Tab-separated table of C-alpha atoms in Angstrom:
chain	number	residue	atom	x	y	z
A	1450	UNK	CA	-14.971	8.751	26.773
A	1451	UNK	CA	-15.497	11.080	29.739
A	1452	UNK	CA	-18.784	10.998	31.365
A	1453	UNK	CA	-19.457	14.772	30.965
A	1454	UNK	CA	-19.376	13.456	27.156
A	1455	UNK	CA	-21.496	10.969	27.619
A	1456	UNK	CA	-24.184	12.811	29.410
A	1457	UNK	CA	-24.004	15.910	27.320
A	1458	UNK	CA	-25.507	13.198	24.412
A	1459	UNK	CA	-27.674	11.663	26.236
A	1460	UNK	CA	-28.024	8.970	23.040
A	1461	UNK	CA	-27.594	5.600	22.233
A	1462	UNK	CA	-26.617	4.789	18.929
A	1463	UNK	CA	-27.210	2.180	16.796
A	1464	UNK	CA	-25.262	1.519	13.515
A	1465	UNK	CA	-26.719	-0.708	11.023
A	1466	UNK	CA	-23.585	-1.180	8.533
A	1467	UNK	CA	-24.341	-2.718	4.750
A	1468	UNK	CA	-20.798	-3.177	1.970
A	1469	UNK	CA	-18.186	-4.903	2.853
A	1470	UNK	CA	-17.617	-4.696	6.641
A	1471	UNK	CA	-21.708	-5.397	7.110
A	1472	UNK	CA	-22.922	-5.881	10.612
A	1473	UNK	CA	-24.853	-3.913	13.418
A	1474	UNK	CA	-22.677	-2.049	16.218
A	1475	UNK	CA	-23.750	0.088	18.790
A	1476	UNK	CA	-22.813	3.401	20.866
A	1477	UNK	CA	-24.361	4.338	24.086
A	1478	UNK	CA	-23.606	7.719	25.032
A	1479	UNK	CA	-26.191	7.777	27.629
A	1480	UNK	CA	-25.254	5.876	30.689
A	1481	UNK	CA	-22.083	6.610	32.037
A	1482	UNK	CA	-19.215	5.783	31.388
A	1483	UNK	CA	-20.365	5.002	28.183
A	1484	UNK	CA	-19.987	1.672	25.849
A	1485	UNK	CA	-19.406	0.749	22.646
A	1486	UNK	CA	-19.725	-3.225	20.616
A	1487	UNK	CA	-21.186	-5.178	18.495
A	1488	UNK	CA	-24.234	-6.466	18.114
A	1489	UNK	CA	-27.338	-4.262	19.231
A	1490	UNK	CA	-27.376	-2.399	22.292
A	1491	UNK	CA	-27.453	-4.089	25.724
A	1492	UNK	CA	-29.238	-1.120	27.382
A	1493	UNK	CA	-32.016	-1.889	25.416
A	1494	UNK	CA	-33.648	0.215	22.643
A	1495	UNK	CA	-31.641	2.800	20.500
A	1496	UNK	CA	-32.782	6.243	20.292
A	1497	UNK	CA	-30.866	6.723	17.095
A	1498	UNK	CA	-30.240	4.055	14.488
A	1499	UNK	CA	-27.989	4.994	11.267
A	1500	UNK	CA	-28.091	3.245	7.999
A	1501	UNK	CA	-25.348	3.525	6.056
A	1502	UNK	CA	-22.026	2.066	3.943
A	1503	UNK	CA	-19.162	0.957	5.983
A	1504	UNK	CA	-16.645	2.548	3.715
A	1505	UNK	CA	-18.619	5.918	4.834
A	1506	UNK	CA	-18.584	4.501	8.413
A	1507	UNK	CA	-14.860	4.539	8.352
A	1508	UNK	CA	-14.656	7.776	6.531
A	1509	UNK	CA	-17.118	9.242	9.314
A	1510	UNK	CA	-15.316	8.733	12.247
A	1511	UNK	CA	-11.587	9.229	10.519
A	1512	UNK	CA	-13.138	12.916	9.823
A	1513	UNK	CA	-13.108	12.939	6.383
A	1514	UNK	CA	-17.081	13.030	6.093
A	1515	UNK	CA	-19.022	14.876	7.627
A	1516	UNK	CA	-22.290	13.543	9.722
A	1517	UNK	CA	-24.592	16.489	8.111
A	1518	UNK	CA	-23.099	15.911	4.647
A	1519	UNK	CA	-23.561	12.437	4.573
A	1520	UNK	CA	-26.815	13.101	5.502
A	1521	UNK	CA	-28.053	15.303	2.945
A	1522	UNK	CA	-26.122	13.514	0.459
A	1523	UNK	CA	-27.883	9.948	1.132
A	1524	UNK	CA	-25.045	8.231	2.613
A	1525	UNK	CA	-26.440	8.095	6.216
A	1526	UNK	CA	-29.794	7.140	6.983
A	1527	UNK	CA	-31.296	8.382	10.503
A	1528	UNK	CA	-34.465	6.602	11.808
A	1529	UNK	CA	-35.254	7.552	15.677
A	1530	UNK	CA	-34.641	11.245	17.311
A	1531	UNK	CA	-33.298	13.429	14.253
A	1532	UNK	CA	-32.302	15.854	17.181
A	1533	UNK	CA	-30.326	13.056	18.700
A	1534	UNK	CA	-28.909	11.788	15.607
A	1535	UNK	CA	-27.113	15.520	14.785
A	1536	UNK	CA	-25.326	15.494	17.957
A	1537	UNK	CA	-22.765	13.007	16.330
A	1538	UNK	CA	-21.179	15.873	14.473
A	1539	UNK	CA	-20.510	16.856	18.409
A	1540	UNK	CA	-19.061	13.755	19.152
A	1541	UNK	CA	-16.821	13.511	16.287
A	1542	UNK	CA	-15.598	16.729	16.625
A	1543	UNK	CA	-14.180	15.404	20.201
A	1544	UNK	CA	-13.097	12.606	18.622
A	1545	UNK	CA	-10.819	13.900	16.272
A	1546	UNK	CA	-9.482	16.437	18.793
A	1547	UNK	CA	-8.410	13.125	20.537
A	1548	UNK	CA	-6.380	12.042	17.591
């Protein structure tokens, strides 16, 4: 992560996993340089959190689904800043160019 990244979202993330890999993670993308782990997040209160199946957790950051399509579909649940919550389509669009 690159803090122009990080302050371009301006979001911290919170991932509330059920299935097989359950457990709550957590990505802040506001402060720099930006942090990821387990748990909730240590800067405090989320502005996004996202409900969802681990299986579709993996599949969302490998690329293979899409944040907007697993939206619509069901898969992903977004409670907090809806605004905030679409800029991880952003974010895993940098991602992947990374990989």
């Amino acid at each position: 992560m690159n803090n122009s990244l990080v302050q371009s979202m301006g979001a911290v993330f919170q991932f509330e996993l059920k299935g097989k890999e359950a457990g709550t993670w957590y990505l802040d993308m506001k402060t720099p340089p930006g942090n990821v782990g387990q748990g909730p997040p240590a800067s405090g209160k989320p502005d996004v959190i996202m409900i969802m199946d681990s299986e579709d957790f993996v599949k969302l950051f490998q690329g293979s689904l899409k944040p907007t399509a697993a939206f619509m579909s069901g898969k992903l649940k977004i409670k907090g800043d809806m605004a905030k919550g679409m800029k991880l389509e952003k974010l895993m669009g940098a991602v992947k160019s990374k990989l």
